[in-house]
Structure formats: C-alpha cells, structure tokens
Short mmCIF file of C-alpha atoms and ligand atoms in Angstrom, two decimals:
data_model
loop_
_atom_site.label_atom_id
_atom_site.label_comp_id
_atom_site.label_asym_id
_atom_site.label_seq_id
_atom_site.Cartn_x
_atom_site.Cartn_y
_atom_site.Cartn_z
CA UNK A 5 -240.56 -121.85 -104.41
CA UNK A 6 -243.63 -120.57 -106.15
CA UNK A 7 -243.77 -116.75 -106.95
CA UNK A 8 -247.05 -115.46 -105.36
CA UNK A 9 -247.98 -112.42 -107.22
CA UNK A 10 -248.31 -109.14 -105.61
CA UNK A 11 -252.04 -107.42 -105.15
CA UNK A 12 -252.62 -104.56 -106.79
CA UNK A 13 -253.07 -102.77 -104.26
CA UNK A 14 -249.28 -103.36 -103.73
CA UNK A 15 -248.59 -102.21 -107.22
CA UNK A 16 -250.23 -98.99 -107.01
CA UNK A 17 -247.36 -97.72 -104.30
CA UNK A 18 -244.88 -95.40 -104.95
CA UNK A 19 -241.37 -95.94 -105.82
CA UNK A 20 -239.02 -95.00 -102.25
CA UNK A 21 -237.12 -92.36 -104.12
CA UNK A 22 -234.25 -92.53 -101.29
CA UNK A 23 -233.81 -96.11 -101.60
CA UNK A 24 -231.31 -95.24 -104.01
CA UNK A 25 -229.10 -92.56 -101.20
CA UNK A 26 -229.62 -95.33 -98.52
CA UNK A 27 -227.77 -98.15 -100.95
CA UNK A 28 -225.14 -95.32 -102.11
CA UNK A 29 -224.12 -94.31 -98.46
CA UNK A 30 -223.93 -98.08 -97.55
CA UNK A 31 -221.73 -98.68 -100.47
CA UNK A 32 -219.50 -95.99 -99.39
CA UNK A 33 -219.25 -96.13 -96.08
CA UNK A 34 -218.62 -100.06 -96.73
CA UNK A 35 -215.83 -99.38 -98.60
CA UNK A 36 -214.69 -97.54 -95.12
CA UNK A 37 -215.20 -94.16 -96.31
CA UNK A 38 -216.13 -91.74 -93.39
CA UNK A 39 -219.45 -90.35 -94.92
CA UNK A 40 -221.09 -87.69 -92.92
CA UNK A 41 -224.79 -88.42 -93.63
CA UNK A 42 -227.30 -85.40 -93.75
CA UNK A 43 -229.76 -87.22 -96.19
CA UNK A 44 -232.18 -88.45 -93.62
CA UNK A 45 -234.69 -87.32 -90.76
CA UNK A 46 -233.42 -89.12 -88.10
CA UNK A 47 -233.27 -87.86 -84.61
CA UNK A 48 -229.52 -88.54 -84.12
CA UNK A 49 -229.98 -87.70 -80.31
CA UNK A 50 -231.15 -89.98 -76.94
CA UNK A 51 -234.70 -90.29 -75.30
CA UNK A 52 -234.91 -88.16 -72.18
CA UNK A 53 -234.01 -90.68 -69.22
CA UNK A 54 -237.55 -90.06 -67.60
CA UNK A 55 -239.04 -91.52 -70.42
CA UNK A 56 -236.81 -94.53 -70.94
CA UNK A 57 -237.17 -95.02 -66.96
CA UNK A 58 -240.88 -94.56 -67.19
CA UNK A 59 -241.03 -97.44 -69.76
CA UNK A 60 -238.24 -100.04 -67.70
CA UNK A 61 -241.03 -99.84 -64.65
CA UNK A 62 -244.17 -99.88 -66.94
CA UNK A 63 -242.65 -102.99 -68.55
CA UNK A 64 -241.91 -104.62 -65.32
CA UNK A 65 -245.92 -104.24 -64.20
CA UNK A 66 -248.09 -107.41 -65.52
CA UNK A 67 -251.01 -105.16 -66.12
CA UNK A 68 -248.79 -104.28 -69.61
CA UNK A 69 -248.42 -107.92 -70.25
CA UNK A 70 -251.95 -108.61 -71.06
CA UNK A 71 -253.82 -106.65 -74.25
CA UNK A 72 -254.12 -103.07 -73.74
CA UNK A 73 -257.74 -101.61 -74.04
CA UNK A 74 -258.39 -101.38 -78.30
CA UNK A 75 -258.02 -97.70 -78.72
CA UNK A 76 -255.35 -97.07 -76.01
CA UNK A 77 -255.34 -96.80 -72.33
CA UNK A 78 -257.59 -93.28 -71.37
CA UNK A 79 -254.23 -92.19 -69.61
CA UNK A 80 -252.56 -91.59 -72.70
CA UNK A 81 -255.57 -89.66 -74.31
CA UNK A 82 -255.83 -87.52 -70.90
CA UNK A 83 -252.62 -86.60 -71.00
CA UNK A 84 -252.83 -85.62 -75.23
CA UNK A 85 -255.85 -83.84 -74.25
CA UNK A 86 -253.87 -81.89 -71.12
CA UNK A 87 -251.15 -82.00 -73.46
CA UNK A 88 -252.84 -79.98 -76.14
CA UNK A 89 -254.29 -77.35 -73.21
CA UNK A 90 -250.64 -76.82 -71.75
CA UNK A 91 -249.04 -76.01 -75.03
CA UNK A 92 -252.02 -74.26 -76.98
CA UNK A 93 -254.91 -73.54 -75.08
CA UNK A 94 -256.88 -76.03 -77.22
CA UNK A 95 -259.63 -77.75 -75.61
CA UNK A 96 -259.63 -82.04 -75.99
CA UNK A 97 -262.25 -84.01 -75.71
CA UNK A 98 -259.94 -87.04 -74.37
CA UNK A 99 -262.21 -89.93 -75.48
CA UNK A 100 -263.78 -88.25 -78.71
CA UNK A 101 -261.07 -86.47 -80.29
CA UNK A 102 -258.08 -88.16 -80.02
CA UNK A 103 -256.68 -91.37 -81.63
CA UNK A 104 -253.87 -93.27 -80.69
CA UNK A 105 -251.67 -93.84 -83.30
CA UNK A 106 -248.24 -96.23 -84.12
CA UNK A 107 -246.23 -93.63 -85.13
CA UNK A 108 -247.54 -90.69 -87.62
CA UNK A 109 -246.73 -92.35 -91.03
CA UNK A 110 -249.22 -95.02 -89.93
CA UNK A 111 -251.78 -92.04 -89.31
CA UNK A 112 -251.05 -90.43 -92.59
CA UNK A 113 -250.98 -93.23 -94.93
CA UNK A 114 -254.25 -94.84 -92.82
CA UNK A 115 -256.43 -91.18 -93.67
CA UNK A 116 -256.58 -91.96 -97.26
CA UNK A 117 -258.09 -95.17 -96.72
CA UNK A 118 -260.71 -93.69 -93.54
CA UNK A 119 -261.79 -90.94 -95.48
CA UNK A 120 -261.56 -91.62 -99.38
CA UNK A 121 -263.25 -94.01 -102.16
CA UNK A 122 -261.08 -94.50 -105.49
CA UNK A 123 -261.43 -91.66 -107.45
CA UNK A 124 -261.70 -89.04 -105.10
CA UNK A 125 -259.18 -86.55 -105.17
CA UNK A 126 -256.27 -85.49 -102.55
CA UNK A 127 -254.76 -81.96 -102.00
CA UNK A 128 -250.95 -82.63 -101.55
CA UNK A 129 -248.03 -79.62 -100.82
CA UNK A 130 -245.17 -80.13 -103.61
CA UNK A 131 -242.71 -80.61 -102.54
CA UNK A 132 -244.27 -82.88 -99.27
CA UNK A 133 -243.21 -85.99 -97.31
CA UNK A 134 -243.57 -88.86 -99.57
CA UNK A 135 -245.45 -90.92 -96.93
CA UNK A 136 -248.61 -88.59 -98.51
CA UNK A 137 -248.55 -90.14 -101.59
CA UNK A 138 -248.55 -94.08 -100.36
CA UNK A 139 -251.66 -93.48 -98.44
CA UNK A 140 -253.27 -91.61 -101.41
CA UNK A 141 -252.09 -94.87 -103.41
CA UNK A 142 -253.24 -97.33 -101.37
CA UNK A 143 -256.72 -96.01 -101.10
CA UNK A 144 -256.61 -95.22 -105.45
CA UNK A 145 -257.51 -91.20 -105.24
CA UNK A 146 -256.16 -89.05 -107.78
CA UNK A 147 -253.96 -86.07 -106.59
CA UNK A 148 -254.31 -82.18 -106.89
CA UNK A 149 -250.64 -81.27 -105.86
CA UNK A 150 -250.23 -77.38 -103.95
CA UNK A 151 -246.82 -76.39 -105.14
CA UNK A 152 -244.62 -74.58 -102.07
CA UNK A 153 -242.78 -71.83 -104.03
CA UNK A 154 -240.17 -69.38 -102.34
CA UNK A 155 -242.01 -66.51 -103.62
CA UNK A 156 -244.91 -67.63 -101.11
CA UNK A 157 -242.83 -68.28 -97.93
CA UNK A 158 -243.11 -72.24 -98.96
CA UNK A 159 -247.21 -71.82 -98.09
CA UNK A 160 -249.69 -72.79 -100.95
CA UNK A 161 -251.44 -69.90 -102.74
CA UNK A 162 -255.35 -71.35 -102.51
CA UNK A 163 -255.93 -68.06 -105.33
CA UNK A 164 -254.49 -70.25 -107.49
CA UNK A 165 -255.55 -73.65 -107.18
CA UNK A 166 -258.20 -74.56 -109.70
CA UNK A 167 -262.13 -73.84 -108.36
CA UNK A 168 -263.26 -77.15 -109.84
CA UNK A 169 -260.48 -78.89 -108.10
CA UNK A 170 -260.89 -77.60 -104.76
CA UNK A 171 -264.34 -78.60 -105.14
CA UNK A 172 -263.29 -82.12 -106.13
CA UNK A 173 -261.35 -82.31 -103.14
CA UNK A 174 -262.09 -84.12 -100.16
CA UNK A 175 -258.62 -84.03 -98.44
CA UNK A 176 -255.94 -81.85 -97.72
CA UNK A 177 -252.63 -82.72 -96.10
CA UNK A 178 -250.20 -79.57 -94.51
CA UNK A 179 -247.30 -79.75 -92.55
CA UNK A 180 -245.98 -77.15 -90.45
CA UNK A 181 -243.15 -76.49 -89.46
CA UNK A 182 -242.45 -78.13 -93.05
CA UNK A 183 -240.66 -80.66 -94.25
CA UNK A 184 -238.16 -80.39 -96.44
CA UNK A 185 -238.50 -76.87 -96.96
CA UNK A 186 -238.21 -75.62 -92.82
CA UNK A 187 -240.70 -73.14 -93.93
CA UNK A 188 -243.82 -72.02 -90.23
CA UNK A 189 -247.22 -71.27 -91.47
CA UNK A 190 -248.61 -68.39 -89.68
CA UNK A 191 -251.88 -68.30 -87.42
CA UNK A 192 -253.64 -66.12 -90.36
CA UNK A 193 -252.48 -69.18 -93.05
CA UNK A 194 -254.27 -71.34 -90.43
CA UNK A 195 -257.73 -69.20 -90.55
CA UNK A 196 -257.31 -68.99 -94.27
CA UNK A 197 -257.39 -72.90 -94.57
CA UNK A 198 -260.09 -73.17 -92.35
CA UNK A 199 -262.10 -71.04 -94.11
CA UNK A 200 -261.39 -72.82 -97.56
CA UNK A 201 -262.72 -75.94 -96.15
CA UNK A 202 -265.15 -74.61 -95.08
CA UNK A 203 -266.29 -73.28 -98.32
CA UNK A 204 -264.96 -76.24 -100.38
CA UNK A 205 -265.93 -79.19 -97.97
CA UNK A 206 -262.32 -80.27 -97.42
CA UNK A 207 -261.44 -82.38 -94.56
CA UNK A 208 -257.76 -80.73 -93.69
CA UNK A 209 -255.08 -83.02 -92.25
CA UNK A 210 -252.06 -80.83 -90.68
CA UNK A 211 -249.41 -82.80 -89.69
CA UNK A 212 -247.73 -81.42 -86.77
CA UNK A 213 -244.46 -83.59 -86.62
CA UNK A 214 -242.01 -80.47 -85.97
CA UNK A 215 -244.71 -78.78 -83.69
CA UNK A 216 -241.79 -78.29 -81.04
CA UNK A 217 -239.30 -77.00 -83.47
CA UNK A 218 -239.28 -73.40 -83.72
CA UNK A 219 -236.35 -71.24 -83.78
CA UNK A 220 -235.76 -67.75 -82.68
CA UNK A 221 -237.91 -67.88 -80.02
CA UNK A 222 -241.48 -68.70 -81.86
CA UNK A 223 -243.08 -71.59 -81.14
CA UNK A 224 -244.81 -73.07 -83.77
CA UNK A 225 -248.67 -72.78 -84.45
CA UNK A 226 -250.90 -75.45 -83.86
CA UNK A 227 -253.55 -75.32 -86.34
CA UNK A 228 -256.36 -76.54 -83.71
CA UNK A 229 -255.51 -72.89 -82.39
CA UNK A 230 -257.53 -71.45 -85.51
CA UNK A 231 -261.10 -70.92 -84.86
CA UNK A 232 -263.19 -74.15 -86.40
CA UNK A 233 -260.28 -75.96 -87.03
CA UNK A 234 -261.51 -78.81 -85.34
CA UNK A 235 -265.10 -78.59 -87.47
CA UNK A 236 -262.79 -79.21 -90.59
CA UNK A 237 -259.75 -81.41 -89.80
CA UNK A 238 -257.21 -82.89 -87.79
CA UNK A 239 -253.97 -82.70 -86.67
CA UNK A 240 -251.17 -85.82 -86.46
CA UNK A 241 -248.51 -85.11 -83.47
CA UNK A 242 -245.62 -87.52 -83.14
CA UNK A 243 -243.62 -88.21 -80.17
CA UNK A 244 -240.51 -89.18 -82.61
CA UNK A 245 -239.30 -85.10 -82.93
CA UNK A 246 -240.56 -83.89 -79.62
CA UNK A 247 -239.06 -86.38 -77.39
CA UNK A 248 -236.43 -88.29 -80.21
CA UNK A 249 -238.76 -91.18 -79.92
CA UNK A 250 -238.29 -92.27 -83.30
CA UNK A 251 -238.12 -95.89 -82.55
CA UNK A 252 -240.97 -96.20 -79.96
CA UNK A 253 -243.37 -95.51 -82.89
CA UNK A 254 -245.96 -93.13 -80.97
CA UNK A 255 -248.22 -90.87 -82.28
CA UNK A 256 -251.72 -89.76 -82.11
CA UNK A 257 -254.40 -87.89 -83.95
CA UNK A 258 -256.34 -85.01 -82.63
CA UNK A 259 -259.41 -83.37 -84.13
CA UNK A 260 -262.89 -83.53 -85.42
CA UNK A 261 -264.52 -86.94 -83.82
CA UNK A 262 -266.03 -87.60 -87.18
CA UNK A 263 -262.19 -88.70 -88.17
CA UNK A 264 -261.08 -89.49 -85.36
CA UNK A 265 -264.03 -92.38 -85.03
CA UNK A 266 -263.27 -93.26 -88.46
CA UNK A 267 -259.20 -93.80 -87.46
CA UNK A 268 -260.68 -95.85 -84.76
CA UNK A 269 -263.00 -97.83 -86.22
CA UNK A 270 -260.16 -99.13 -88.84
CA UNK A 271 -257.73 -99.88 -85.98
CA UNK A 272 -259.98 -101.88 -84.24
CA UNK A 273 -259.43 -103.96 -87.23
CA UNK A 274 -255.84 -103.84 -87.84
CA UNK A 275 -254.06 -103.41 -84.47
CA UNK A 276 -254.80 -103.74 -80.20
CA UNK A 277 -253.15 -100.60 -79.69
CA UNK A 278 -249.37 -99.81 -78.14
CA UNK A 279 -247.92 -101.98 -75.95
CA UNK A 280 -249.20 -100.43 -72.49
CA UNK A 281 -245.25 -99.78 -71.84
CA UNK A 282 -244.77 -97.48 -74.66
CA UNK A 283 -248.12 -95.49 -73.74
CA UNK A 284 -247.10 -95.09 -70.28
CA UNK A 285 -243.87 -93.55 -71.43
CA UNK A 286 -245.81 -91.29 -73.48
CA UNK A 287 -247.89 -90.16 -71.07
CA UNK A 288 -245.09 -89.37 -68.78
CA UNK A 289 -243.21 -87.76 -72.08
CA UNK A 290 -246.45 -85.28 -72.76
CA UNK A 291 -247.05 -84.56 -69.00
CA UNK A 292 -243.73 -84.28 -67.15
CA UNK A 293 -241.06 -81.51 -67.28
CA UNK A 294 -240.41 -80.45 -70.48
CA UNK A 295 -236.62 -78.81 -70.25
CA UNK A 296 -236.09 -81.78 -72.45
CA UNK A 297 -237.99 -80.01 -75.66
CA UNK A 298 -236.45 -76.85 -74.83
CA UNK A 299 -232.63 -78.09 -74.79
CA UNK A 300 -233.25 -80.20 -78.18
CA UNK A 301 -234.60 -77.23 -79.61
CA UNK A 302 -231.48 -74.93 -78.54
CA UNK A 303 -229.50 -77.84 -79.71
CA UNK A 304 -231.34 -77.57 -83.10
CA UNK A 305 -230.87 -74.04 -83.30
CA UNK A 306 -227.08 -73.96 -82.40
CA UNK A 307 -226.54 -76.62 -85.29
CA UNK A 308 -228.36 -74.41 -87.54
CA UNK A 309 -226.86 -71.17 -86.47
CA UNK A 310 -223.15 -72.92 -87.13
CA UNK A 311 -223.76 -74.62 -90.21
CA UNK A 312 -225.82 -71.90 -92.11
CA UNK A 313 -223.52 -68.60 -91.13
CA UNK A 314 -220.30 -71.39 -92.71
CA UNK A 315 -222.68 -72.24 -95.68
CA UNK A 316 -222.53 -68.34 -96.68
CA UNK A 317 -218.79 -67.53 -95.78
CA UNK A 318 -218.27 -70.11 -98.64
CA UNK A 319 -220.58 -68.43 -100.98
CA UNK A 320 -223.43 -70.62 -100.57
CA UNK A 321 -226.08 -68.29 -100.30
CA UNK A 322 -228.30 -69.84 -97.41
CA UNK A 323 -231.53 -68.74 -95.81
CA UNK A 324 -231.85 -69.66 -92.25
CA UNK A 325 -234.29 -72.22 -91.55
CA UNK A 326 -237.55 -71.27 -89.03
CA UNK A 327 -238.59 -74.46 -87.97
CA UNK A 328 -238.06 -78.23 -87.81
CA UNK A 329 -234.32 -79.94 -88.01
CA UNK A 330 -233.86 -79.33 -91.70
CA UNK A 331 -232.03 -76.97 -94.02
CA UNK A 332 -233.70 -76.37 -97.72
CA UNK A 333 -230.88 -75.12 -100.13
CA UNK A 334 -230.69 -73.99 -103.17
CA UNK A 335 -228.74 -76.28 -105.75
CA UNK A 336 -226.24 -74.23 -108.15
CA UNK A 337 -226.77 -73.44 -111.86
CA UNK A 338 -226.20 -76.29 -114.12
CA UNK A 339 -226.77 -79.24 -111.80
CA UNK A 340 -230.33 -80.94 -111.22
CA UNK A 341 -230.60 -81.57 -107.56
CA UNK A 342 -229.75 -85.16 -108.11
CA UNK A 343 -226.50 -84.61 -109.64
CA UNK A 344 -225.40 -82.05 -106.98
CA UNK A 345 -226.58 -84.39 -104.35
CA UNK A 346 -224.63 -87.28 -106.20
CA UNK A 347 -221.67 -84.69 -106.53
CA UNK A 348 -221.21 -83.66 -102.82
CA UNK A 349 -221.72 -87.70 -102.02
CA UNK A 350 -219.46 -88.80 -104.22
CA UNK A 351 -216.48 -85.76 -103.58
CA UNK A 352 -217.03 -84.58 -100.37
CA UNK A 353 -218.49 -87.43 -98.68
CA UNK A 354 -221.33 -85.84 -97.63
CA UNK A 355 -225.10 -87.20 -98.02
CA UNK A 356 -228.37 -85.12 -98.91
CA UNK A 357 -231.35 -85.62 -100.43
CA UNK A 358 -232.29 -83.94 -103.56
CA UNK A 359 -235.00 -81.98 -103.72
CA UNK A 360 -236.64 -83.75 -106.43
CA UNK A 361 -237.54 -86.80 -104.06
CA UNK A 362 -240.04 -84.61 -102.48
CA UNK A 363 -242.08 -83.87 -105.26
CA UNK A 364 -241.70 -81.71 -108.75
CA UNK A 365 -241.44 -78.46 -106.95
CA UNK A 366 -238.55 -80.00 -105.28
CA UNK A 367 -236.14 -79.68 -108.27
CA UNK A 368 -233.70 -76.86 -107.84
CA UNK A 369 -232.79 -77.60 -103.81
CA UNK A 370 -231.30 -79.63 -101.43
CA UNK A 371 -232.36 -81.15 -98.08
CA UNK A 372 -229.68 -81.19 -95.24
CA UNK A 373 -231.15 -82.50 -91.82
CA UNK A 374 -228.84 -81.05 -89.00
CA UNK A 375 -229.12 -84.50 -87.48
CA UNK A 376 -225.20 -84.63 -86.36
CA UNK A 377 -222.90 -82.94 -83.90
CA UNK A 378 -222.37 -79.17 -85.06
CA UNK A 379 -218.58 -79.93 -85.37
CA UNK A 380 -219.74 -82.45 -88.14
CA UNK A 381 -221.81 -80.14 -89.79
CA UNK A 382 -218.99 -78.09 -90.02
CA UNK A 383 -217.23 -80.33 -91.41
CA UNK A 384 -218.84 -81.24 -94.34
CA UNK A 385 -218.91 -77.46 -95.21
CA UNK A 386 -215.15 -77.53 -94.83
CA UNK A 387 -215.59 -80.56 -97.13
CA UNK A 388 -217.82 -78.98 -99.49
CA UNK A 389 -215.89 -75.56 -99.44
CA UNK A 390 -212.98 -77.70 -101.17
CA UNK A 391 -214.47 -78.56 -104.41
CA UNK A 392 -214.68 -74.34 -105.06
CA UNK A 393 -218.36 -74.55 -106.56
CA UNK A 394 -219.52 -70.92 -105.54
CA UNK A 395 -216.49 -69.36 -106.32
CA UNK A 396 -218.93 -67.30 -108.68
CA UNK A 397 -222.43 -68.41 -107.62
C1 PLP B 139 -243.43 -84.47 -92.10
C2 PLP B 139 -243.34 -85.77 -91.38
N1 PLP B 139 -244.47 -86.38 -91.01
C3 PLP B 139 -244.45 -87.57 -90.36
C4 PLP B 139 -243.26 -88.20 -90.08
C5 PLP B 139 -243.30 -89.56 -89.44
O1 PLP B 139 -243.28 -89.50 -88.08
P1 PLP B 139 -243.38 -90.84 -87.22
O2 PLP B 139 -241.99 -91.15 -86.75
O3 PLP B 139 -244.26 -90.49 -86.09
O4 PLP B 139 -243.94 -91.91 -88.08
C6 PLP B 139 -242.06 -87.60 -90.45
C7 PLP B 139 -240.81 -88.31 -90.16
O5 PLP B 139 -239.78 -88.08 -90.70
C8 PLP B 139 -242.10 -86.37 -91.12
O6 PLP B 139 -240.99 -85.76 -91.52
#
C-alpha cells in the first residue's frame, strides 16, 4: 500500500491532549478494573422520550427521506428564533440570524476558516476547550491567549491584554458557563465585551454550550441579552447539554447575519444540512415542555452538592461550581496536574483530566465532570480519601 502523505493543512492540527486518558482508562478498565471515569464531558444521562419519539415518527415520514432544504428546514430556525425569545427576550431574525449547525465543535472549528486569512490573529480564554485551537489551526491564524485566573472569577481582564494585540485581533472566542473552570460571566462582563469590540473591531464568538446549566437558582446569561451584542458577534448553542443530545450532533449559530451568511455560505459547500429527522426532534426539543432542562439541572446540582461538601470533609478544599456539569479543583503542592491526575487513575481508580490539557493556565487544577450517579461520585471520594493526600493540605 502506498503511503499518501498528509496536507498540511492536516499537519498544522493540534495534538488531542486526552488521547492519552482515553488509552489509559481503556487499558485499565481492560484489565477489569472498575474505573469510575470523571475525565470526560459526556452527558451520562437519556434524551427526553418526546424527543426520541418526535424523531421515530419524523423518520417514518418520506418527506425526511429526500435532501433537506441546504441551510435547514425554516421550522428549526423558527423555533431557535422562538427559542431564543422564550428563554431571553432576544429578538431572532429566523432566516437571517441563525445557522444550522452539526453539532457546536463543527461551528467552532468552521469560524476560523469563515472569518480569518492566515496570519490574522485569534483571542482564545486559557485555559479553553481545545476544539478553539483546531479551528484557529486549520485556518493558520496566530493566537493571543486571555488567561482565566481565580483572582478574576475565571473572566479575562481586557486591562491587561496588550493594545496592539487587541487591535490585531479579529476574533474572540468565550464560553459561559465555562468549561473546565464552571466559572458564569455576568451581564456587566457581557456589556464590557461588547464594548471592546466595538472599539477594537473584534468579531466575538460566545459559545453557549452550558447555557442551561446554572446552579443555585441563576440561569445563565445569554450574551445576545447585552445591548449590540448581535452588531459584534455570535453565539453557538448546542442541543448536546440542554437536552443530552450528544450523539444527535445538533447545534446552531445565532447572531450578526454578516456571520451567520458567512457559516452558510461554507456549508452550502460542505454539507445538505441535518437529516430532516434530527431537525424535527430539535424543534420539538427547543419548543415543547421544558421540565426536562429543569430536572437535569437539579440532577446536576444534587451531584455537585454531594460530591463537593465530601471533597472538603476530606480536606480537599473545594469551591462549588456555578455553572455547567464540571468541577475545577485545585491540584496539591508538589504534583503537576498530570501527575495527580495519573496518581488518582492509577490508585484510586478514578479518571480526570489535568488541567494542563486545557491550556497553560490550566496547570495547577483538575477537571472532574459530575457525569455519573452521585453514589459514584461519592465513591471515588471515598476512594480518593484513602490515599491520605490532604492530611495537611
Ligand atoms: C465548551 C464546549 N463547547 C462546545 C462543545 C461541543 O458541543 P457539541 O456536542 O455540540 O459539538 C463542548 C462539548 O463538550 C464544550 O464543552
């Protein structure tokens, strides 16, 4: 067999950083260990039967078996649009402003390549979902990176970005509710961004994949809810949290029609939109009850509640979490995040991802995703409470 050689295009992306916990955890649980794994973000819970059922008829109607229209049935972006009004008083234009998308990652790593020219340069939180970084790759733009400190509630500081390179910058990715660090961005950080692209000609791109997941009774902020957001940016909003449609890969983009055209425009090339099964689904997932979203989230907050308040009777001082399905902890004195995620893998049988994976700013933390039954997440503090590492921490 001859050995075609990759593009460069292909060269340019990114190491995956996990790849490395995904092959460890296999090895393990191979070997028939029980490993409780925290290391990834998937939802470990069911679609909501009205969904599935809504799919099981759509698929049965031979109006899905032909093409569906190029950028999505109008349906779909009627009920984002009526989505976005019920849940933040945002006004959609159905048709303008929203793109129909195959899950978010495809969204995110396809902006780089709508919007950018090589050279250009990217605004990127540290630490960030890696996802950020292949789309910057693939379209060859250099990076500014916004570190997410503690000190600053896991927001960037814009005082202390460098003028020239906010000037430079044409893009900006957020993510609120944030992942890894769980950290909500407040409507006032919302007004503040807007007004920096303004100023610095920044297209912003929030990505709104935990938009549901607020604890303690505050829902997250959309930041289309900002005045002039939508003259300045977009935001990406996956069904894969809301609705744990993980696998149905169903997303869309909503937002300033200058993007949203140019999101378009390079799908028409690439794809013929969903399957007209999957966008029915969604339509029924963004427009019918929602008790759903509220259960998950108390589920979500339960888990958290449970496995934070055990984290800190062992002496693993824990903050609790505001948003999303993840837990950002800090990794004990004298171990590099990989080593103490190693360490709890390879003693207590229990995966995370360390914080370095995420970005430089990463270093010095652990992610946990509460993505198992809170009994389990007990568990593997129980587990972790045996090899007595914060006896003095
Ligand atoms: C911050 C963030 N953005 C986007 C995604 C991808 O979502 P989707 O399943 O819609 O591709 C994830 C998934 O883990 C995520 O954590």
């Amino acid at each position: 067999m001859r050995n075609f050689e990759q593009s460069n295009l292909l060269k340019r992306l990114p190491d995956q950083f996990f790849a490395n916990l995904v092959q460890k955890v296999k090895e393990l649980t191979e070997k028939g260990h029980d490993v409780i794994n925290l290391g990834q973000g998937n939802p470990d819970l069911p679609t909501p039967v009205h969904i599935v059922r809504e799919l099981q008829d759509a698929a049965a109607d031979p109006v899905n078996h032909k093409y569906p229209p190029f950028r999505g049935f109008s349906f779909l972006k009627d009920a984002v649009a009526s989505f976005y009004k019920q849940e933040y008083s945002v006004d959609i234009d159905a048709e303008k402003e929203v793109a129909i998308l195959f899950g978010a990652k495809t969204g995110l790593v396809e902006l780089g390549q709508c919007l950018l020219n090589p050279g250009d340069v990217a605004l990127l939180p540290d630490p960030g979902y890696p996802d950020y970084m292949s789309g910057i790759a693939l379209a060859d733009v250099k990076t500014e990176t916004m570190p997410l400190l503690k000190e600053n509630d896991f927001l960037p500081d814009y005082q202390s970005i460098d003028r020239e390179a906010l000037d430079k910058a044409k893009l900006m990715f957020l993510n609120y509710p944030n992942n890894p660090t769980a950290a909500t961005a407040s409507k006032a950080f919302f007004d503040e961004t807007v007004e920096l692209a303004y100023q610095h000609n920044i297209c912003v791109v929030h990505d709104f994949a935990y938009g549901a997941l607020g604890f303690d009774g505050d829902k997250p902020q959309s930041f289309l809810q900002s005045a002039g957001a939508k003259d300045v940016g977009v935001e990406i909003y996956t069904l894969s949290k809301t609705y744990n449609m993980a696998g149905w890969r169903v997303a869309f983009a909503v937002g300033n029609a200058s993007v949203i055209e140019s999101i378009n425009l390079l799908q028409d090339h690439m794809y013929v939109s969903l399957f007209g099964g999957i966008q029915a689904a969604a339509a029924r997932a963004l427009t019918g009850e929602q008790s759903s979203v509220k259960n998950l989230v108390s589920t979500y907050e339960d888990r958290r509640n449970r496995f934070i308040s055990k984290l800190n009777e062992i002496g693993w001082k824990a903050e609790m979490p505001k948003g999303t399905f993840f837990a950002w902890l800090p990794v004990p004195k004298g171990y590099t995040s990989e080593e103490f995620a190693d360490l709890l893998l390879e003693e207590a049988h229990v995966a995370v991802a360390p914080g370095k994976g995420f970005g430089k700013a990463g270093e010095g933390y652990i992610r946990v995703g509460l993505l198992d039954s809170a009994e389990r997440l007990e568990e593997a503090v129980d587990r972790i409470a045996e090899l007595n590492l914060f006896n003095d921490y």
